[in-house]
Coordinates of C-alpha atoms in Angstrom, one line a residue:
X1 CA 76.4 -75.3 -245.3
X2 CA 77.8 -72.6 -243.0
X3 CA 76.0 -69.7 -241.5
X4 CA 77.0 -67.2 -244.1
X5 CA 74.0 -68.8 -245.8
X6 CA 73.7 -66.4 -248.6
X7 CA 71.5 -66.7 -251.6
X8 CA 71.7 -69.6 -254.0
X9 CA 73.0 -68.8 -257.4
X10 CA 76.2 -66.9 -258.1
X11 CA 79.3 -68.0 -256.1
X12 CA 80.0 -65.1 -253.8
X13 CA 83.3 -66.5 -252.7
X14 CA 85.1 -64.7 -255.4
X15 CA 85.2 -61.5 -253.3
X16 CA 85.6 -63.1 -249.9
X17 CA 88.7 -63.2 -247.8
X18 CA 91.1 -66.1 -248.6
X19 CA 90.6 -69.0 -246.3
X20 CA 93.1 -70.6 -244.1
X21 CA 93.2 -72.9 -241.1
X22 CA 94.0 -70.2 -238.7
X23 CA 90.5 -69.2 -237.5
X24 CA 89.2 -72.7 -236.9
X25 CA 86.8 -73.2 -234.0
X26 CA 86.3 -76.0 -231.5
X27 CA 82.8 -76.5 -232.9
X28 CA 81.9 -79.1 -235.5
X29 CA 81.6 -76.6 -238.3
X30 CA 84.5 -77.3 -240.7
X31 CA 86.7 -74.5 -242.2
X32 CA 87.2 -73.9 -245.9
X33 CA 90.4 -75.2 -247.4
X34 CA 93.2 -72.7 -247.9
X35 CA 93.3 -70.8 -251.1
X36 CA 96.2 -68.8 -252.6
X37 CA 97.1 -65.9 -250.3
X38 CA 97.7 -65.2 -246.6
X39 CA 95.5 -66.5 -243.8
X40 CA 92.4 -64.4 -243.4
X41 CA 89.9 -63.4 -240.8
X42 CA 86.9 -65.6 -240.1
X43 CA 83.7 -64.3 -241.6
X44 CA 80.0 -65.0 -241.2
X45 CA 80.4 -68.7 -240.5
X46 CA 78.8 -67.9 -237.2
X47 CA 80.0 -70.2 -234.4
X48 CA 82.3 -72.0 -236.7
X49 CA 84.7 -69.1 -237.1
X50 CA 85.2 -70.1 -240.8
X51 CA 88.0 -67.8 -242.0
X52 CA 86.5 -67.3 -245.4
X53 CA 82.9 -67.2 -244.6
X54 CA 82.3 -68.6 -248.1
X55 CA 81.0 -72.1 -247.5
X56 CA 77.4 -71.9 -248.4
X57 CA 77.9 -68.4 -249.6
X58 CA 76.4 -69.3 -252.9
X59 CA 73.6 -71.2 -251.4
X60 CA 75.2 -74.6 -252.4
X61 CA 72.8 -77.5 -252.3
X62 CA 74.9 -79.4 -249.8
X63 CA 78.0 -79.3 -247.7
X64 CA 80.8 -77.6 -249.7
X65 CA 83.7 -78.0 -247.3
X66 CA 85.9 -80.9 -246.3
X67 CA 85.9 -82.3 -242.7
X68 CA 87.9 -80.2 -240.3
X69 CA 91.3 -81.6 -239.5
X70 CA 91.6 -82.7 -235.9
X71 CA 94.8 -80.7 -235.4
X72 CA 94.4 -77.0 -234.9
X73 CA 90.8 -77.0 -234.0
X74 CA 90.0 -74.1 -231.8
X75 CA 93.2 -72.3 -232.8
X76 CA 93.4 -68.5 -232.5
X77 CA 93.3 -66.3 -235.7
X78 CA 96.9 -66.0 -236.9
X79 CA 98.7 -63.0 -238.3
X80 CA 101.2 -64.3 -240.9
X81 CA 104.7 -65.1 -239.5
X82 CA 106.4 -62.6 -241.8
X83 CA 104.3 -59.9 -240.0
X84 CA 106.7 -60.1 -237.1
X85 CA 109.6 -58.7 -239.2
X86 CA 110.4 -55.1 -239.1
X87 CA 110.9 -52.7 -242.0
X88 CA 108.7 -52.5 -245.0
X89 CA 107.7 -56.2 -245.1
X90 CA 104.1 -56.6 -246.1
X91 CA 103.6 -53.0 -247.0
X92 CA 101.6 -52.4 -250.3
X93 CA 103.7 -51.7 -253.4
X94 CA 102.1 -48.6 -254.9
X95 CA 102.6 -47.6 -258.5
X96 CA 105.3 -44.9 -258.8
X97 CA 102.8 -42.4 -260.3
X98 CA 100.2 -42.8 -257.5
X99 CA 100.2 -40.2 -254.8
X100 CA 98.8 -41.1 -251.4
X101 CA 95.5 -39.5 -250.4
X102 CA 96.0 -36.5 -248.1
X103 CA 92.8 -37.3 -246.2
X104 CA 91.5 -40.8 -245.4
X105 CA 88.6 -41.7 -247.7
X106 CA 86.6 -44.8 -248.5
X107 CA 87.7 -45.6 -252.1
X108 CA 85.8 -48.9 -252.5
X109 CA 82.7 -50.4 -250.9
X110 CA 82.4 -54.2 -251.0
X111 CA 79.1 -56.1 -250.5
X112 CA 80.3 -59.7 -250.6
X113 CA 76.9 -61.0 -249.4
X114 CA 74.5 -58.2 -248.4
X115 CA 70.8 -58.0 -249.3
X116 CA 70.5 -58.5 -253.1
X117 CA 74.2 -57.9 -253.6
X118 CA 76.8 -60.7 -253.9
X119 CA 80.4 -60.4 -254.8
X120 CA 79.8 -56.7 -255.5
X121 CA 82.6 -54.1 -255.4
X122 CA 81.9 -50.4 -256.0
X123 CA 84.8 -47.9 -256.5
X124 CA 83.9 -44.6 -255.0
X125 CA 85.1 -41.2 -256.3
X126 CA 84.6 -37.7 -255.1
X127 CA 81.0 -37.7 -256.5
X128 CA 79.5 -41.2 -256.9
X129 CA 75.8 -41.7 -257.9
X130 CA 74.0 -45.0 -257.8
X131 CA 71.2 -45.4 -260.4
X132 CA 68.9 -48.2 -261.3
X133 CA 65.2 -49.2 -261.2
X134 CA 63.3 -49.8 -258.0
X135 CA 64.6 -52.9 -256.2
X136 CA 68.0 -52.8 -257.8
X137 CA 69.7 -52.3 -254.4
X138 CA 70.6 -48.6 -254.4
X139 CA 69.3 -48.0 -250.8
X140 CA 71.1 -51.2 -249.6
X141 CA 74.4 -49.8 -250.8
X142 CA 74.0 -46.6 -248.9
X143 CA 72.7 -48.6 -245.9
X144 CA 75.8 -50.7 -245.8
X145 CA 78.0 -47.6 -246.0
X146 CA 76.1 -45.9 -243.2
X147 CA 76.3 -49.0 -241.1
X148 CA 80.1 -49.2 -241.5
X149 CA 80.2 -45.5 -240.6
X150 CA 78.2 -46.1 -237.4
X151 CA 80.4 -49.0 -236.4
X152 CA 83.5 -46.9 -237.0
X153 CA 82.0 -44.3 -234.6
X154 CA 81.7 -46.9 -231.9
X155 CA 78.0 -47.8 -232.3
X156 CA 76.8 -51.3 -231.5
X157 CA 75.5 -53.8 -234.1
X158 CA 72.0 -53.4 -232.8
X159 CA 72.1 -49.7 -233.4
X160 CA 73.4 -49.9 -237.0
X161 CA 71.4 -53.0 -238.0
X162 CA 68.0 -52.5 -236.3
X163 CA 66.5 -55.1 -238.7
X164 CA 69.4 -57.4 -239.5
X165 CA 67.2 -60.0 -241.2
X166 CA 66.6 -57.5 -244.0
X167 CA 70.4 -57.6 -244.8
X168 CA 70.6 -61.3 -245.1
X169 CA 71.2 -62.1 -248.8
X170 CA 68.2 -63.0 -250.9
X171 CA 67.4 -66.7 -250.8
X172 CA 69.8 -67.5 -248.0
X173 CA 69.4 -70.9 -246.4
X174 CA 70.3 -71.5 -242.8
X175 CA 72.7 -74.1 -241.7
X176 CA 72.1 -77.0 -239.3
X177 CA 72.3 -74.6 -236.4
X178 CA 69.8 -72.1 -238.0
X179 CA 72.6 -69.5 -238.6
X180 CA 72.5 -66.9 -241.3
X181 CA 74.5 -63.8 -241.9
X182 CA 76.0 -61.2 -244.3
X183 CA 79.4 -59.9 -245.2
X184 CA 80.6 -56.4 -246.2
X185 CA 83.8 -54.4 -246.3
X186 CA 85.6 -51.4 -247.7
X187 CA 89.0 -50.1 -248.7
X188 CA 90.2 -46.9 -247.1
X189 CA 92.9 -44.8 -248.9
X190 CA 94.9 -42.3 -247.1
X191 CA 98.4 -41.3 -245.9
X192 CA 99.1 -44.9 -244.8
X193 CA 98.2 -46.3 -248.2
X194 CA 95.2 -48.5 -249.1
X195 CA 93.8 -50.5 -246.1
X196 CA 91.2 -53.2 -246.4
X197 CA 88.5 -53.9 -243.8
X198 CA 86.4 -57.1 -244.1
X199 CA 83.5 -57.8 -241.8
X200 CA 81.2 -60.8 -241.3
X201 CA 78.0 -60.6 -239.2
X202 CA 75.8 -63.4 -238.0
X203 CA 72.2 -62.1 -238.1
X204 CA 70.4 -65.2 -236.9
X205 CA 69.8 -66.6 -234.3
X206 CA 71.8 -63.9 -232.5
X207 CA 73.2 -60.7 -233.9
X208 CA 77.0 -60.7 -233.6
X209 CA 80.3 -60.1 -235.4
X210 CA 81.9 -63.4 -236.1
X211 CA 84.8 -62.3 -238.2
X212 CA 86.8 -59.2 -238.9
X213 CA 90.0 -58.6 -240.8
X214 CA 92.2 -55.5 -241.3
X215 CA 94.9 -55.9 -243.9
X216 CA 97.3 -53.9 -246.0
X217 CA 99.2 -55.1 -249.1
X218 CA 98.1 -58.7 -248.5
X219 CA 99.4 -58.6 -244.9
X220 CA 96.9 -59.2 -242.1
X221 CA 97.4 -56.7 -239.4
X222 CA 94.3 -57.6 -237.3
X223 CA 91.9 -60.5 -237.3
X224 CA 89.2 -61.9 -235.1
X225 CA 87.5 -65.3 -234.9
X226 CA 84.6 -66.7 -232.9
X227 CA 85.9 -69.5 -230.8
X228 CA 83.2 -70.1 -228.2
X229 CA 79.6 -69.5 -229.4
X230 CA 78.5 -69.5 -225.7
X231 CA 80.5 -66.3 -225.0
X232 CA 79.7 -62.8 -226.3
X233 CA 83.3 -62.2 -227.4
X234 CA 85.7 -63.0 -230.2
X235 CA 89.3 -63.9 -230.1
X236 CA 91.4 -61.1 -231.6
X237 CA 95.0 -61.1 -232.8
X238 CA 97.0 -58.2 -234.0
X239 CA 100.6 -57.6 -235.2
X240 CA 103.1 -56.7 -232.5
X241 CA 106.5 -57.5 -234.1
X242 CA 109.7 -58.1 -232.2
X243 CA 110.0 -61.2 -230.1
X244 CA 106.3 -61.4 -229.3
X245 CA 105.1 -61.3 -232.9
X246 CA 101.4 -61.3 -232.3
X247 CA 99.2 -60.1 -229.4
X248 CA 95.9 -61.9 -228.6
X249 CA 93.0 -60.7 -226.5
X250 CA 89.2 -61.1 -226.4
X251 CA 87.0 -58.3 -227.8
X252 CA 83.3 -57.8 -227.7
X253 CA 81.3 -59.3 -230.5
X254 CA 78.9 -56.4 -230.9
X255 CA 81.4 -53.7 -231.9
X256 CA 83.9 -53.1 -234.6
X257 CA 87.2 -54.3 -233.3
X258 CA 89.2 -52.0 -235.6
X259 CA 87.6 -49.0 -233.8
X260 CA 88.8 -50.4 -230.4
X261 CA 92.4 -50.9 -231.4
X262 CA 93.6 -47.3 -230.7
X263 CA 92.5 -48.0 -227.1
X264 CA 94.2 -51.4 -226.9
X265 CA 97.5 -51.1 -228.9
X266 CA 100.4 -49.3 -227.2
X267 CA 102.3 -48.4 -230.3
X268 CA 105.7 -49.2 -228.8
X269 CA 106.9 -51.4 -231.7
X270 CA 107.0 -50.9 -235.4
X271 CA 104.4 -53.6 -235.9
X272 CA 102.0 -51.9 -233.4
X273 CA 102.5 -48.6 -235.1
X274 CA 101.6 -50.1 -238.4
X275 CA 98.4 -51.5 -236.9
X276 CA 97.6 -48.2 -235.3
X277 CA 98.2 -46.2 -238.5
X278 CA 95.9 -48.6 -240.5
X279 CA 93.2 -48.7 -237.8
X280 CA 93.2 -44.9 -237.3
X281 CA 93.0 -44.3 -241.0
X282 CA 89.9 -46.5 -241.3
X283 CA 88.2 -45.0 -238.2
X284 CA 88.8 -41.5 -239.4
X285 CA 87.3 -42.2 -242.8
X286 CA 84.3 -44.0 -241.3
X287 CA 83.6 -41.3 -238.7
X288 CA 83.7 -38.6 -241.3
X289 CA 80.3 -39.5 -242.7
X290 CA 77.0 -37.6 -242.6
X291 CA 73.8 -39.4 -243.7
X292 CA 71.3 -36.8 -244.9
X293 CA 67.6 -37.4 -245.7
X294 CA 65.8 -34.1 -245.6
X295 CA 62.1 -34.4 -244.4
X296 CA 60.1 -31.4 -245.6
X297 CA 57.2 -32.3 -243.3
X298 CA 59.6 -31.7 -240.3
X299 CA 61.2 -28.5 -241.7
X300 CA 58.2 -26.2 -241.9
X301 CA 57.6 -25.4 -238.3
X302 CA 59.6 -22.8 -236.3
X303 CA 62.3 -24.4 -234.2
X304 CA 63.8 -23.4 -230.8
X305 CA 67.3 -21.9 -230.9
X306 CA 70.0 -24.4 -230.3
X307 CA 73.6 -25.3 -231.2
X308 CA 72.9 -24.8 -234.9
X309 CA 74.1 -28.3 -235.9
X310 CA 72.0 -29.7 -238.7
X311 CA 70.2 -33.0 -238.0
X312 CA 70.0 -35.8 -240.5
X313 CA 66.4 -35.1 -241.3
X314 CA 67.2 -31.3 -241.5
X315 CA 64.2 -30.5 -239.2
X316 CA 66.2 -27.7 -237.6
X317 CA 67.2 -26.0 -240.9
X318 CA 66.0 -22.6 -239.7
X319 CA 68.3 -22.7 -236.6
X320 CA 71.3 -23.7 -238.8
X321 CA 70.6 -20.8 -241.2
X322 CA 70.6 -18.5 -238.2
X323 CA 74.1 -19.7 -237.3
X324 CA 75.6 -19.7 -240.7
X325 CA 74.2 -16.2 -241.4
X326 CA 76.2 -14.8 -238.4
X327 CA 79.3 -17.1 -238.4
X328 CA 80.0 -17.9 -242.1
X329 CA 78.9 -15.1 -244.4
X330 CA 80.7 -16.5 -247.4
X331 CA 79.0 -19.9 -247.3
X332 CA 75.7 -18.3 -246.4
X333 CA 76.0 -16.1 -249.5
X334 CA 76.8 -19.1 -251.7
X335 CA 73.7 -20.8 -250.3
X336 CA 71.6 -17.8 -251.1
X337 CA 72.9 -17.8 -254.6
X338 CA 71.9 -21.4 -255.0
X339 CA 68.5 -20.6 -253.7
X340 CA 68.0 -18.2 -256.6
X341 CA 68.3 -21.2 -258.9
X342 CA 66.4 -23.8 -256.8
X343 CA 63.5 -21.7 -255.5
X344 CA 60.6 -20.2 -257.4
X345 CA 60.4 -16.4 -257.7
X346 CA 63.0 -13.7 -256.9
X347 CA 65.4 -14.4 -254.1
X348 CA 67.5 -11.6 -252.7
X349 CA 68.8 -13.6 -249.7
X350 CA 68.1 -16.0 -246.9
X351 CA 67.1 -14.5 -243.6
X352 CA 65.8 -15.6 -240.2
X353 CA 63.3 -14.2 -237.6
X354 CA 64.5 -15.0 -234.1
X355 CA 62.7 -12.9 -231.5
X356 CA 64.2 -13.0 -228.0
X357 CA 63.2 -16.1 -226.3
X358 CA 61.1 -17.2 -229.2
X359 CA 61.4 -19.9 -232.0
X360 CA 63.5 -19.4 -235.1
X361 CA 61.8 -19.0 -238.5
X362 CA 63.7 -19.0 -241.8
X363 CA 62.5 -16.8 -244.6
X364 CA 63.4 -16.1 -248.3
X365 CA 64.1 -12.4 -248.8
X366 CA 62.3 -11.5 -251.9
X367 CA 63.9 -8.1 -252.3
X368 CA 62.9 -4.4 -251.7
X369 CA 59.1 -3.9 -251.5
X370 CA 58.3 -7.6 -251.5
X371 CA 57.2 -9.5 -248.4
X372 CA 59.5 -12.3 -247.3
X373 CA 58.3 -15.9 -247.7
X374 CA 58.6 -18.2 -244.7
X375 CA 60.1 -21.6 -245.5
X376 CA 56.9 -23.2 -244.3
X377 CA 55.3 -21.9 -247.5
X378 CA 57.8 -23.5 -249.8
X379 CA 57.3 -26.7 -251.8
X380 CA 58.8 -30.0 -250.6
X381 CA 61.3 -29.9 -253.5
X382 CA 62.5 -26.4 -252.6
X383 CA 63.0 -27.4 -248.9
X384 CA 64.9 -30.5 -249.9
X385 CA 67.0 -28.5 -252.3
X386 CA 67.9 -25.9 -249.6
X387 CA 68.8 -28.5 -247.1
X388 CA 71.0 -30.5 -249.4
X389 CA 72.7 -27.4 -250.8
X390 CA 73.5 -26.3 -247.2
X391 CA 75.1 -29.8 -246.5
X392 CA 77.3 -29.6 -249.6
X393 CA 78.4 -26.1 -248.8
X394 CA 79.1 -26.5 -245.1
X395 CA 81.4 -28.7 -243.0
X396 CA 81.4 -31.1 -240.0
X397 CA 81.2 -28.3 -237.5
X398 CA 77.7 -27.4 -238.7
X399 CA 76.5 -31.0 -239.0
X400 CA 75.2 -33.2 -236.3
X401 CA 78.1 -35.7 -236.5
X402 CA 81.1 -36.8 -234.5
X403 CA 84.2 -36.7 -236.6
X404 CA 87.6 -37.8 -235.2
X405 CA 88.5 -35.1 -232.7
X406 CA 92.2 -36.1 -232.6
X407 CA 92.7 -35.0 -236.3
X408 CA 92.3 -31.5 -237.6
X409 CA 89.2 -31.0 -239.7
X410 CA 91.5 -29.9 -242.6
X411 CA 92.9 -33.4 -242.6
X412 CA 89.5 -35.1 -242.9
X413 CA 87.1 -35.4 -245.9
X414 CA 83.4 -35.2 -245.1
X415 CA 81.4 -37.8 -247.0
X416 CA 77.7 -37.0 -247.5
X417 CA 75.3 -40.0 -247.9
X418 CA 72.0 -39.1 -249.6
X419 CA 69.5 -41.8 -250.5
X420 CA 66.9 -40.4 -252.9
X421 CA 69.2 -37.4 -253.5
X422 CA 66.9 -36.0 -256.2
X423 CA 63.6 -37.1 -254.8
X424 CA 61.0 -34.4 -255.4
X425 CA 63.4 -32.2 -257.3
X426 CA 63.0 -30.9 -260.8
X427 CA 65.8 -31.0 -263.4
X428 CA 67.0 -27.5 -262.6
X429 CA 67.3 -28.2 -258.9
X430 CA 69.1 -31.5 -259.3
X431 CA 71.5 -29.9 -261.8
X432 CA 72.3 -27.1 -259.4
X433 CA 73.0 -29.6 -256.6
X434 CA 75.3 -31.5 -258.9
X435 CA 77.1 -28.2 -259.7
X436 CA 77.5 -27.5 -256.0
X437 CA 78.7 -31.1 -255.4
X438 CA 81.4 -30.7 -258.0
X439 CA 82.4 -27.3 -256.6
X440 CA 82.8 -28.6 -253.1
X441 CA 84.1 -32.1 -253.8
X442 CA 86.7 -30.8 -256.3
X443 CA 88.6 -29.3 -253.3
X444 CA 88.9 -32.6 -251.6
X445 CA 87.1 -31.6 -248.4
X446 CA 83.7 -33.1 -249.3
X447 CA 82.6 -36.3 -251.1
X448 CA 79.1 -37.3 -252.1
X449 CA 77.7 -40.8 -252.4
X450 CA 74.0 -40.7 -253.4
X451 CA 71.2 -42.7 -255.0
X452 CA 69.5 -40.9 -257.8
X453 CA 66.8 -41.4 -260.4
X454 CA 67.5 -42.0 -264.1
X455 CA 66.9 -38.4 -265.1
X456 CA 69.6 -37.1 -262.7
X457 CA 71.9 -40.0 -263.7
X458 CA 71.6 -39.2 -267.4
X459 CA 72.5 -35.6 -266.7
X460 CA 75.4 -36.6 -264.5
X461 CA 76.9 -38.9 -267.2
X462 CA 77.6 -35.8 -269.3
X463 CA 79.6 -34.2 -266.5
X464 CA 83.2 -34.7 -265.9
X465 CA 84.1 -35.7 -262.3
X466 CA 80.9 -37.6 -261.6
X467 CA 80.9 -41.5 -261.4
X468 CA 77.6 -43.1 -262.1
X469 CA 77.1 -46.7 -261.0
X470 CA 74.2 -48.4 -262.9
X471 CA 72.6 -51.2 -260.9
X472 CA 70.2 -53.6 -262.7
X473 CA 67.5 -55.8 -261.3

C-alpha cells in the first residue's frame, strides 16, 4: 500500500493521473502499471515517486501493485517523446464553437483524495455555491482552493497546510514506511487553452510535495518525481523541444514547481514557450484569489489610517471605506445603495470620521436631522453584509492580495472565496449579495466561490447564472 493512503472504500484512482514507468524511484516502493494515456507525474506515493499515486488510494486491504521492474528504477520523470516536436503537436483540440477565456480562471477543482472527498471534480462558473449539511465537506473544498492559491503565490506547504493531517483522506491507512498524503488539482482556462495541474502531497511523516504535473491536451509539459527521500528536493522535467527535448533539474519539495518555472525556463524554444504560457496562465489564475471571512468582532473598533487595502477578516473596513469614498465615488455609491437593503433603518450614505492624527471610524449616514450610526453599533449580520458587498464591488487594488504584477488587472479575473458566505445574514441580505455577485461576475472581472446554507442555496437555484453544488454526507 503506497503513501497516498487514502480512505478505504471507493476507488479514487478514477480521477488520478495515468500511471507510467517514468517516475519510478530507487526505493523499494513499486510503481503502478501503465494505463491508457501518456506518462504522468508522480503523486502522493511519498518516497516511491509513484506516477499515479493511486496504489492504496482506495484503502485496499493489501498491496495492489506488481513488483517494480529492475530496469528503469530511479529514472527521471519523462515528458513524452512527441513533446519534442514543434508546431501544434499535443495542443488541445478545442470545439469550434468554444471561445478561449480572455482572463485565466480556474474552471474545475479536483479533490482526488482530500479530506472526505475522493475522486471529486467540481466545475466552477462565475458564481459557484457549495451547499450541504454540516460535515459534507464544503469548507474542505474552499480550503483546497485557498491552498492552491497560496502555493501559486509562492507560499510554502507549511504556510498553506498548517495542519496537513486534517487533509488526509478519511480512514487513510499508512504504508510500511508510515507515509500518508493527499491529492488535489485544478484546470485553468485562459488564452492558452485549458491547462491541468495535478499535485500530490505527503503529509506524514514529513510534509512535502512528492509529485506534480502540468499538462495540456494530454501532453505533459512539466512533471516532478521524488527520487531520493533523504533530500528535500524533487527531480523536475519540462519540455524544451529541439535537439534537447527535455530539461531536467532539481526543485524544492516545499513549493509549487509550476510557480517557479517562469524563473527557470528561458523561453528560447517553441517547447519552452508552450511551458511558460501554460505555467503563467496557472499562476495568474491562482494568484488572483481573495479569501474573505469577515469577523464582526474585529470590525467594530476604530482603526488607524493605513493603505486602505481590505484584510481577509475585514477588520480595517473603516479605513477601506475612507479610501473608496475619496478614490472611487461610483463604487462607493453602489455600496451605499446596497447598504439601504442590507442595513436596518434609513441609510442616506456611508461616511467616515477621520480626525487628523486619529483613528478612522465608519458611520451610516441616516439622512438630514438624524444622527449617524457608527458601524460599532451595527449587528453582526449587517457588518458581514457590508464587508462582503464591498469585496464584490471592488477590485484587487483595494484588497490585501498580491495579483500577478506582470499582467494588467484588466486581464485578470478576481476570484472571491467565502466560507460561510451567508453566515449570520437574513434572507434579504443574502439575496442582495447574490444580486451584487451576479452584477459583478457578469462582467467577467470577478468570480465567486462560496459555501452557503440551504436557504441561500434554495434561492440561488431560482437564479440564472448561479451554479449550486449540492454535497451530501
